[in-house]
Coordinates of C-alpha atoms and ligand atoms in Angstrom, one line a residue:
M698 CA 0.0 0.0 0.0
T699 CA 1.6 3.3 -1.0
S700 CA 0.3 6.7 0.0
P701 CA 1.5 10.2 -0.5
S702 CA 2.3 12.1 2.7
S703 CA 0.4 15.3 3.2
N704 CA 0.0 17.8 6.0
P705 CA -3.7 18.7 6.0
S706 CA -3.1 22.0 7.8
A707 CA -0.3 23.1 5.5
L708 CA -0.4 25.4 2.6
A709 CA 0.7 23.6 -0.5
S710 CA 3.0 26.5 -1.6
R711 CA 5.2 26.4 1.5
H712 CA 8.8 25.2 1.3
R713 CA 8.9 21.5 2.3
V714 CA 11.7 20.3 4.5
V715 CA 12.1 16.6 5.1
I716 CA 14.3 15.5 8.0
I717 CA 15.3 11.8 8.3
G718 CA 16.2 10.8 11.9
S719 CA 15.1 11.9 15.4
G720 CA 18.6 11.8 17.0
F721 CA 20.7 14.8 18.0
G722 CA 20.9 16.0 14.3
G723 CA 17.3 15.4 13.3
L724 CA 15.6 16.8 16.4
N725 CA 17.8 19.9 16.6
A726 CA 17.2 20.6 12.9
A727 CA 13.4 20.3 13.4
K728 CA 13.5 22.6 16.5
A729 CA 15.7 25.2 14.7
L730 CA 13.0 25.5 12.0
K731 CA 10.3 26.4 14.6
R732 CA 9.8 29.9 13.4
A733 CA 10.6 29.4 9.7
D734 CA 8.0 29.6 7.0
V735 CA 8.3 26.0 6.1
D736 CA 6.5 22.6 6.5
V737 CA 8.7 20.1 8.2
T738 CA 8.2 16.4 8.0
L739 CA 10.5 14.4 10.4
I740 CA 10.6 10.7 9.5
S741 CA 12.3 8.3 11.9
K742 CA 12.2 4.6 12.4
T743 CA 12.0 5.1 16.2
T744 CA 9.3 7.0 18.1
T745 CA 11.9 8.5 20.4
H746 CA 14.8 10.9 20.6
L747 CA 17.5 8.7 22.1
F748 CA 20.3 10.2 24.3
Q749 CA 22.9 7.6 23.4
P750 CA 25.6 8.7 25.9
L751 CA 23.5 7.4 28.8
L752 CA 22.6 4.0 27.3
Y753 CA 25.1 2.3 29.5
Q754 CA 23.2 3.5 32.6
V755 CA 20.0 1.9 31.3
A756 CA 22.0 -1.3 30.7
T757 CA 23.3 -1.3 34.3
G758 CA 20.1 -0.5 36.1
I759 CA 20.7 3.2 37.0
L760 CA 18.2 4.9 34.6
S761 CA 15.0 3.9 32.9
E762 CA 14.7 3.9 29.2
G763 CA 12.0 6.6 29.3
E764 CA 14.5 9.0 30.9
I765 CA 16.9 8.9 28.1
A766 CA 14.4 8.4 25.2
P767 CA 11.5 10.8 25.4
T768 CA 8.9 10.6 22.6
T769 CA 9.7 12.8 19.7
R770 CA 6.1 13.5 18.9
L771 CA 5.6 14.9 22.4
I772 CA 8.7 17.0 22.3
L773 CA 7.5 18.6 19.1
K774 CA 3.8 18.7 20.0
R775 CA 3.7 22.5 20.3
Q776 CA 5.6 23.1 17.1
K777 CA 2.8 23.5 14.6
N778 CA 4.9 23.4 11.4
V779 CA 6.2 19.9 12.1
R780 CA 4.7 16.5 11.3
V781 CA 6.3 13.4 12.8
L782 CA 6.1 10.2 10.8
L783 CA 7.1 6.8 12.1
G784 CA 8.7 4.7 9.4
E785 CA 12.0 3.3 8.1
V786 CA 13.3 5.2 5.1
S787 CA 13.9 2.6 2.3
A788 CA 14.5 5.0 -0.6
I789 CA 15.6 8.5 -1.4
D790 CA 15.1 9.7 -5.0
L791 CA 17.3 12.8 -5.5
T792 CA 15.8 13.4 -9.0
A793 CA 12.2 13.1 -8.1
K794 CA 13.0 14.8 -4.7
T795 CA 11.1 12.2 -2.7
V796 CA 11.7 10.1 0.4
T797 CA 9.9 6.7 0.7
S798 CA 9.4 5.2 4.1
R799 CA 7.8 2.1 5.3
L800 CA 5.7 1.2 8.4
M801 CA 4.5 -2.4 8.4
D802 CA 2.9 -2.8 5.0
M803 CA 2.3 0.9 4.5
H804 CA 4.7 2.8 2.1
T805 CA 4.7 6.6 2.3
V806 CA 6.2 8.8 -0.4
T807 CA 7.1 12.3 1.0
P808 CA 8.2 15.1 -1.4
Y809 CA 10.7 17.6 -0.3
D810 CA 12.3 20.9 -1.4
S811 CA 15.1 20.6 1.1
L812 CA 16.3 17.4 2.7
I813 CA 18.3 16.9 5.9
V814 CA 19.6 13.3 6.3
A815 CA 20.5 12.6 10.0
A816 CA 20.2 8.8 10.0
G817 CA 23.3 8.2 12.2
A818 CA 25.3 5.0 12.5
Q819 CA 24.8 1.5 13.7
Q820 CA 27.0 -1.1 15.4
S821 CA 29.8 -2.6 13.3
Y822 CA 31.2 -6.1 13.9
F823 CA 33.8 -5.5 11.2
G824 CA 32.3 -8.1 8.8
N825 CA 31.5 -10.6 11.6
D826 CA 27.8 -9.9 12.0
H827 CA 27.3 -13.4 13.5
F828 CA 29.1 -12.2 16.7
A829 CA 26.0 -10.1 17.4
T830 CA 24.0 -13.2 18.4
F831 CA 26.2 -13.6 21.5
A832 CA 27.6 -10.1 22.0
P833 CA 24.9 -7.5 21.6
G834 CA 25.9 -4.0 20.7
M835 CA 25.1 -0.7 22.4
K836 CA 23.2 1.5 20.1
T837 CA 19.5 1.3 20.8
I838 CA 17.1 1.0 23.8
D839 CA 16.6 -2.6 22.8
D840 CA 20.3 -3.2 23.0
A841 CA 20.6 -1.6 26.5
L842 CA 17.6 -3.5 27.9
E843 CA 18.9 -6.8 26.4
L844 CA 22.3 -6.1 28.1
R845 CA 20.6 -5.3 31.4
G846 CA 18.8 -8.6 31.1
R847 CA 22.0 -10.5 30.3
I848 CA 24.1 -8.8 33.0
L849 CA 21.7 -9.3 35.8
G850 CA 20.6 -12.7 34.4
A851 CA 24.2 -13.8 34.6
F852 CA 24.4 -13.1 38.3
E853 CA 21.1 -15.1 38.9
A854 CA 22.5 -18.1 36.9
A855 CA 25.7 -18.0 38.9
E856 CA 23.8 -18.2 42.1
V857 CA 21.9 -21.3 40.9
T858 CA 24.6 -23.4 39.3
T859 CA 26.4 -25.9 41.4
D860 CA 29.2 -26.3 38.9
H861 CA 32.4 -24.4 39.8
D862 CA 33.5 -23.7 36.2
E863 CA 30.0 -22.6 35.2
H864 CA 29.9 -20.3 38.2
E865 CA 33.1 -18.6 37.0
R866 CA 31.9 -18.4 33.4
R867 CA 28.6 -16.8 34.5
L868 CA 30.5 -14.2 36.6
T869 CA 32.9 -13.3 33.8
F870 CA 31.8 -10.2 31.9
V871 CA 33.7 -9.2 28.7
V872 CA 33.3 -5.8 27.1
V873 CA 34.8 -5.5 23.6
G874 CA 36.0 -2.0 22.7
A875 CA 37.9 0.4 25.1
G876 CA 36.4 3.6 23.7
P877 CA 34.2 5.8 26.0
T878 CA 31.2 3.4 25.8
G879 CA 33.3 0.3 26.7
V880 CA 35.1 2.2 29.5
E881 CA 31.8 3.4 31.0
L882 CA 30.2 0.0 30.7
A883 CA 33.1 -1.9 32.3
G884 CA 33.3 0.6 35.2
E885 CA 29.6 0.4 35.9
I886 CA 29.5 -3.4 35.9
A887 CA 32.4 -3.5 38.3
E888 CA 30.5 -1.0 40.6
L889 CA 27.3 -2.9 40.3
A890 CA 29.0 -6.1 41.5
A891 CA 31.1 -4.4 44.3
R892 CA 28.5 -2.0 45.6
T893 CA 24.9 -2.7 44.6
L894 CA 24.8 -6.5 44.5
A895 CA 27.3 -7.1 47.3
G896 CA 25.6 -9.2 49.9
A897 CA 22.5 -9.8 47.8
F898 CA 23.5 -13.4 46.8
T899 CA 24.3 -16.3 49.0
T900 CA 27.0 -17.9 46.8
I901 CA 28.5 -14.9 45.1
K902 CA 31.3 -12.8 46.5
P903 CA 31.9 -9.4 44.8
S904 CA 35.6 -10.4 44.3
E905 CA 34.6 -13.4 42.2
C906 CA 33.2 -11.2 39.5
R907 CA 35.6 -10.7 36.6
V908 CA 35.1 -7.7 34.3
I909 CA 37.4 -7.7 31.3
L910 CA 37.7 -4.8 29.0
L911 CA 39.6 -5.7 25.8
D912 CA 40.5 -3.9 22.6
A913 CA 42.6 -4.6 19.5
A914 CA 44.2 -1.2 19.9
P915 CA 47.2 -0.6 22.2
A916 CA 45.4 2.0 24.4
V917 CA 42.3 2.9 26.3
L918 CA 40.2 5.8 25.0
P919 CA 42.5 6.5 22.0
P920 CA 40.7 9.7 20.8
M921 CA 41.3 11.3 24.2
G922 CA 45.1 11.0 24.1
E923 CA 47.7 9.0 26.0
K924 CA 47.6 10.8 29.3
L925 CA 43.8 10.6 29.8
G926 CA 43.7 7.1 28.4
L927 CA 46.3 5.9 31.0
K928 CA 44.5 7.7 33.8
A929 CA 41.2 5.9 32.9
Q930 CA 43.0 2.6 32.6
R931 CA 44.7 2.9 36.0
R932 CA 41.4 3.8 37.7
L933 CA 39.6 0.9 36.0
E934 CA 42.4 -1.5 37.2
K935 CA 42.1 -0.1 40.7
M936 CA 38.5 -1.1 40.6
G937 CA 39.5 -4.7 39.6
V938 CA 38.7 -4.4 35.8
E939 CA 41.2 -6.4 33.7
V940 CA 42.3 -4.3 30.8
Q941 CA 43.6 -6.4 27.9
L942 CA 45.0 -4.4 25.0
N943 CA 46.3 -5.5 21.6
A944 CA 43.8 -8.3 21.9
M945 CA 41.8 -9.0 18.7
V946 CA 38.5 -10.9 19.0
T947 CA 38.5 -13.8 16.4
A948 CA 35.4 -15.7 17.5
V949 CA 32.4 -15.3 19.8
D950 CA 30.1 -18.1 20.8
Y951 CA 27.6 -19.1 23.5
N952 CA 30.3 -20.2 25.9
G953 CA 32.8 -17.4 25.5
I954 CA 35.2 -15.5 23.3
T955 CA 38.4 -16.3 21.4
V956 CA 41.1 -13.7 21.4
K957 CA 44.3 -13.4 19.4
D958 CA 47.1 -11.5 21.1
K959 CA 49.8 -9.4 19.6
D960 CA 52.1 -12.4 19.5
G961 CA 49.6 -14.2 17.2
V962 CA 48.6 -16.8 19.9
E963 CA 44.9 -17.4 20.4
R964 CA 43.3 -17.9 23.8
R965 CA 39.9 -18.5 25.2
I966 CA 37.9 -16.5 27.7
E967 CA 34.9 -18.4 29.0
S968 CA 32.2 -15.9 29.6
S969 CA 28.4 -16.0 29.5
C970 CA 27.9 -12.2 29.1
K971 CA 29.7 -10.5 26.2
M972 CA 29.1 -7.0 25.1
W973 CA 30.2 -5.3 21.9
A974 CA 31.2 -1.6 22.0
A975 CA 33.7 -1.5 19.2
G976 CA 33.0 0.2 16.0
V977 CA 30.3 1.9 14.0
Q978 CA 29.0 1.6 10.5
A979 CA 27.0 4.5 9.0
S980 CA 23.4 4.1 7.9
P981 CA 23.0 2.5 4.4
L982 CA 21.2 5.7 3.3
G983 CA 24.6 7.3 3.0
K984 CA 25.6 4.9 0.1
M985 CA 22.2 5.4 -1.5
L986 CA 22.8 9.2 -1.6
A987 CA 26.3 8.9 -2.8
E988 CA 25.3 6.7 -5.7
Q989 CA 22.8 9.3 -7.0
S990 CA 25.2 12.3 -6.5
D991 CA 27.6 13.9 -9.0
G992 CA 30.7 12.3 -7.6
T993 CA 30.2 12.2 -3.8
E994 CA 31.7 9.2 -2.2
I995 CA 31.5 7.4 1.1
D996 CA 34.4 6.5 3.5
R997 CA 35.2 3.1 4.9
A998 CA 32.6 3.4 7.6
G999 CA 30.0 4.3 5.0
R1000 CA 29.8 8.0 6.0
V1001 CA 29.1 10.5 3.2
I1002 CA 32.1 12.6 2.3
V1003 CA 30.1 15.8 2.0
Q1004 CA 30.8 19.1 0.3
P1005 CA 32.1 22.0 2.6
D1006 CA 28.5 23.1 3.0
L1007 CA 27.5 19.5 4.2
T1008 CA 25.6 18.8 0.9
V1009 CA 25.8 16.0 -1.6
A1010 CA 27.6 17.0 -4.9
G1011 CA 25.1 18.3 -7.4
H1012 CA 22.3 18.7 -4.8
P1013 CA 22.7 21.9 -2.8
N1014 CA 19.3 21.3 -1.2
V1015 CA 20.3 17.8 0.3
F1016 CA 22.3 18.1 3.6
V1017 CA 23.9 15.1 5.4
I1018 CA 24.6 15.8 9.1
G1019 CA 25.7 14.0 12.3
D1020 CA 27.3 10.6 12.4
L1021 CA 26.4 10.0 8.7
M1022 CA 28.6 12.8 7.5
S1023 CA 32.3 12.6 7.0
V1024 CA 34.0 15.9 7.6
P1025 CA 37.7 16.0 8.5
G1026 CA 38.3 16.9 12.2
V1027 CA 34.6 16.3 13.2
P1028 CA 34.2 13.4 15.6
G1029 CA 31.2 11.2 15.7
Q1030 CA 29.8 13.0 18.7
A1031 CA 26.6 14.8 19.7
Q1032 CA 28.2 18.2 19.0
G1033 CA 29.0 17.3 15.4
A1034 CA 25.3 16.5 14.9
I1035 CA 24.0 19.6 16.8
Q1036 CA 26.3 22.0 15.0
G1037 CA 25.5 20.3 11.6
A1038 CA 21.8 20.8 12.2
S1039 CA 22.3 24.4 13.1
Y1040 CA 24.4 25.0 9.9
A1041 CA 21.9 23.3 7.5
T1042 CA 18.9 25.0 8.9
K1043 CA 20.6 28.4 8.8
V1044 CA 21.2 27.8 5.1
I1045 CA 17.6 26.8 4.5
K1046 CA 16.4 29.9 6.3
Q1047 CA 18.7 32.1 4.2
S1048 CA 17.4 30.5 1.0
L1049 CA 13.8 31.3 2.0
K1050 CA 14.9 35.0 2.2
G1051 CA 16.5 34.7 -1.2
R1052 CA 19.9 35.3 0.4
D1053 CA 21.5 31.9 -0.4
D1054 CA 24.0 31.5 -3.2
P1055 CA 24.8 27.7 -3.2
A1056 CA 28.1 28.3 -5.1
N1057 CA 29.3 30.8 -2.5
R1058 CA 28.1 29.4 0.8
A1059 CA 30.4 29.9 3.8
P1060 CA 31.7 26.4 4.7
F1061 CA 30.6 24.5 7.8
S1062 CA 33.1 25.1 10.6
Y1063 CA 33.1 22.8 13.7
K1064 CA 33.8 24.2 17.2
D1065 CA 35.4 21.5 19.3
K1066 CA 33.8 21.7 22.7
G1067 CA 35.9 18.8 24.0
S1068 CA 35.0 15.3 25.1
M1069 CA 34.5 13.4 28.4
A1070 CA 34.0 9.9 29.7
T1071 CA 33.1 8.6 33.2
V1072 CA 35.2 5.8 34.6
S1073 CA 33.5 5.2 37.9
R1074 CA 31.4 7.0 40.6
F1075 CA 33.1 10.4 41.2
T1076 CA 35.8 9.8 38.5
A1077 CA 35.8 11.0 34.9
V1078 CA 38.3 12.2 32.3
A1079 CA 37.8 15.3 30.3
R1080 CA 39.5 17.2 27.4
I1081 CA 38.4 20.7 26.7
G1082 CA 40.5 22.5 24.2
K1083 CA 44.1 22.1 25.4
L1084 CA 43.0 21.4 28.9
E1085 CA 43.1 17.7 30.0
F1086 CA 42.0 16.7 33.5
G1087 CA 40.5 13.8 35.4
G1088 CA 39.0 12.9 38.7
F1089 CA 36.1 14.4 40.7
L1090 CA 36.1 17.8 38.9
A1091 CA 35.8 16.1 35.5
W1092 CA 33.0 13.9 36.9
L1093 CA 31.1 17.0 38.1
A1094 CA 31.5 18.6 34.7
W1095 CA 30.3 15.4 33.0
L1096 CA 27.2 15.3 35.4
V1097 CA 26.1 18.9 34.8
L1098 CA 26.6 18.7 31.0
H1099 CA 24.7 15.5 30.6
V1100 CA 21.7 16.8 32.7
L1101 CA 21.7 20.0 30.6
Y1102 CA 21.6 18.0 27.3
L1103 CA 18.8 15.7 28.5
V1104 CA 15.4 16.7 26.9
G1105 CA 12.6 17.7 29.3
F1106 CA 12.6 19.0 32.8
K1107 CA 10.9 15.9 34.2
N1108 CA 13.6 13.7 32.7
Q1109 CA 16.3 15.9 34.1
F1110 CA 14.7 15.9 37.6
T1111 CA 14.2 12.1 37.8
T1112 CA 17.7 11.4 36.4
V1113 CA 19.3 13.5 39.1
L1114 CA 17.2 11.6 41.7
H1115 CA 18.3 8.3 40.3
W1116 CA 21.9 9.4 40.2
A1117 CA 21.6 10.4 43.9
V1118 CA 20.3 6.9 44.7
T1119 CA 23.2 5.3 42.9
F1120 CA 26.2 7.6 43.5
I1121 CA 25.5 8.7 47.1
G1122 CA 23.8 5.5 48.1
R1123 CA 24.4 2.0 46.8
G1124 CA 21.1 1.3 45.2
R1125 CA 19.9 1.3 41.6
S1126 CA 16.3 2.1 40.7
Q1127 CA 15.9 0.2 37.4
M1128 CA 16.9 -3.4 38.1
T1129 CA 13.9 -5.0 36.6
I1130 CA 14.6 -7.7 34.0
T1131 CA 12.2 -9.7 31.9
S1132 CA 12.6 -12.8 29.7
Q1133 CA 11.6 -10.6 26.7
M1134 CA 14.7 -8.4 27.2
I1135 CA 17.0 -11.4 27.0
Y1136 CA 15.3 -13.5 24.3
A1137 CA 13.1 -11.2 22.2
R1138 CA 15.9 -10.1 19.7
L1139 CA 17.0 -13.7 19.0
A1140 CA 13.4 -14.9 18.8
M1141 CA 12.5 -12.1 16.4
N1142 CA 15.6 -12.8 14.2
W1143 CA 14.7 -16.5 14.2
L1144 CA 11.1 -15.8 13.3
K1145 CA 12.2 -13.4 10.6
S1146 CA 14.5 -16.1 9.1
Q1147 CA 11.7 -18.7 9.3
T1148 CA 9.2 -16.3 7.7
E1149 CA 11.7 -15.5 4.9
D1150 CA 12.3 -19.2 4.4
A1151 CA 8.6 -19.9 4.4
F1152 CA 8.1 -17.0 2.0
T1153 CA 10.8 -18.3 -0.3
A1154 CA 9.4 -21.8 -0.1
A1155 CA 5.9 -20.6 -0.9
E1156 CA 7.2 -18.5 -3.8
H1157 CA 9.1 -21.5 -5.2
A1158 CA 6.0 -23.7 -4.8
E1159 CA 3.9 -21.1 -6.6
Q1160 CA 6.4 -21.0 -9.5
E1161 CA 6.5 -24.8 -9.7
A1162 CA 2.7 -25.0 -9.7
S1163 CA 2.5 -22.3 -12.4
K1164 CA 5.1 -24.2 -14.5
A1165 CA 3.1 -27.4 -14.0
D1166 CA -0.1 -25.6 -15.1
E1167 CA 1.6 -24.3 -18.2
A1168 CA 2.9 -27.7 -19.1
Q1169 CA -0.6 -29.3 -18.6
A1170 CA -2.2 -26.5 -20.7
A1171 CA 0.5 -27.1 -23.5
A1172 CA -0.2 -30.9 -23.4
R1173 CA -4.0 -30.3 -23.6
E1174 CA -3.4 -27.9 -26.6
K1175 CA -1.2 -30.4 -28.3
Q1176 CA -3.8 -33.2 -27.8
R1177 CA -6.5 -30.9 -29.2
V1178 CA -4.5 -30.1 -32.3
E1179 CA -3.7 -33.7 -32.9
Ligands
LIG2648 C1 26.7 4.2 23.6 C2 27.0 5.5 23.0 C3 27.6 6.5 23.8 C4 27.9 7.8 23.3 N1 28.5 8.7 24.1 C5 28.7 10.0 23.7 C6 29.2 11.0 24.5 O1 29.4 10.7 25.7 N2 29.3 12.2 24.0 C7 29.0 12.5 22.7 O2 29.2 13.7 22.3 N3 28.6 11.6 21.9 C8 28.4 10.3 22.3 N4 27.9 9.3 21.5 C9 27.8 9.7 20.0 C10 26.5 10.4 19.8 O3 25.4 9.8 20.4 C11 26.3 10.5 18.3 O4 27.3 11.2 17.7 C12 25.0 11.2 18.0 O5 23.9 10.5 18.5 C13 24.8 11.4 16.4 O6 23.6 12.0 16.2 P1 22.8 11.7 14.8 O7 21.6 12.5 14.8 O8 23.8 11.8 13.7 O9 22.5 10.2 14.9 P2 21.6 9.3 16.0 O10 21.5 10.1 17.2 O11 22.2 8.0 15.9 O12 20.2 9.4 15.3 C14 19.9 8.7 14.1 C15 18.4 8.7 13.9 O13 18.1 8.2 12.6 C16 17.0 7.3 12.7 N5 17.2 6.4 11.5 C17 18.3 5.6 11.2 N6 18.1 5.0 10.0 C18 16.8 5.4 9.6 C19 16.0 5.0 8.5 N7 16.4 4.2 7.5 N8 14.8 5.6 8.4 C20 14.3 6.4 9.3 N9 15.0 6.7 10.4 C21 16.3 6.2 10.6 C22 17.2 6.6 14.0 O14 16.0 6.0 14.5 C23 17.6 7.8 14.9 O15 16.5 8.5 15.3 C24 27.7 8.1 21.9 C25 27.1 7.1 21.1 C26 26.8 5.8 21.6 C27 26.1 4.8 20.8

């Protein structure tokens, strides 16, 4: 079923802006057009605006999913020039200037005058997608809830088993990827075991819990530099986290993980709970755009190597922003997406006033506001300009900044409350786990493959039946002629 998208309250003559994605880039672009004389359609495959930097706190029972993922439709409820459409974009036609999205069996074609593509990135397993079955990534609410189920479920299984080796395997947590997400996740699991869960089980001592953070790279937090990386590593090690560097994962299965060290020797780590925080791959929409452009290319991670004005070559009305854009010196961080959104919407507003000359636009320039990562309760590392520091001050700065960037006062308020429970006390407010969290993704993947198999089999049977019908008809015709 295909239907054209229309905004009933809109004037047909208004400039139409379509935004793909409701992350930092997409939401900020929509908000920036609040007072512009345009009709905005924001299309996203999720109903929420996800604050990815705090996903690890959902995975470790500190925050609820609602606190970091408010509903986009409600955030934009009062902005009358925006229509929010749920759907996965499956096609962008740069010639016809349309975007096609799909929700269940409904296909919607939305025309645009200006297009902002902010579809972000997804987890990359570097060509080993089968690792995902046993080592979920950390990109979506589904991922974070599945990890919460697996982490807390591993403690429960360790309490039940009477086998010593199995007890150890259940209490071994492996985080792959020593970037900010991996560091934060490993630190939080160590604190969960040592503080929140200590004394809650009969057969588990906090010291038995092994948290391993491993990476193929030779350093922790490489983008933050050697000094801060070492600081974070020492702090993690003080908390009991085993940091294993120059260690490349070669296999992941139900029972554990196989790792190849720098000397080429492979070894096994038996672990029931593996997590993948190592690498990103841009949305496939990037490739789709590049293929239709006048020479724009994508980089190895699938990001679009945009023009200096963040557009696609030959299409000055098509902007690519955030994690999907490749601009030298701009990291895949929230600020890149926010500043990209601000730049693209300013250009659109200028063009409405007739003040935009696409050939002479001032290029996008990124202001580096620094980066931060928490390591543990009261400890973080931060780099702001040339200033590099760690410890309590960095943690406070991290705390304040993250609260400020959360959308909605209610979410800011409850987040601070839950942080107080966890950081001042020992508790965690979001420790509920369900079977759905642990099994739903695998069950859905299995169901999908079964449906696809059944569909292929039905299609094949239909083709065979049709061939048989044709053969019978031909035989009857031959008999009739004879
Ligand atoms: C675990 C984690 C921790 C992070 N920590 C930090 C941090 O501490 N500081 C920091 O600055 N940055 C951090 N980042 C990076 C930051 O979150 C990203 O740089 C930022 O979210 C990029 O914004 P974006 O709008 O480009 O993409 P996203 O925020 O990823 O949004 C993409 C949007 O596009 C939608 N979408 C994707 N494909 C389609 C499609 N085909 N059809 C329709 N919609 C689609 C998605 O549903 C989503 O709404 C972290 C990222 C992760 C994953």
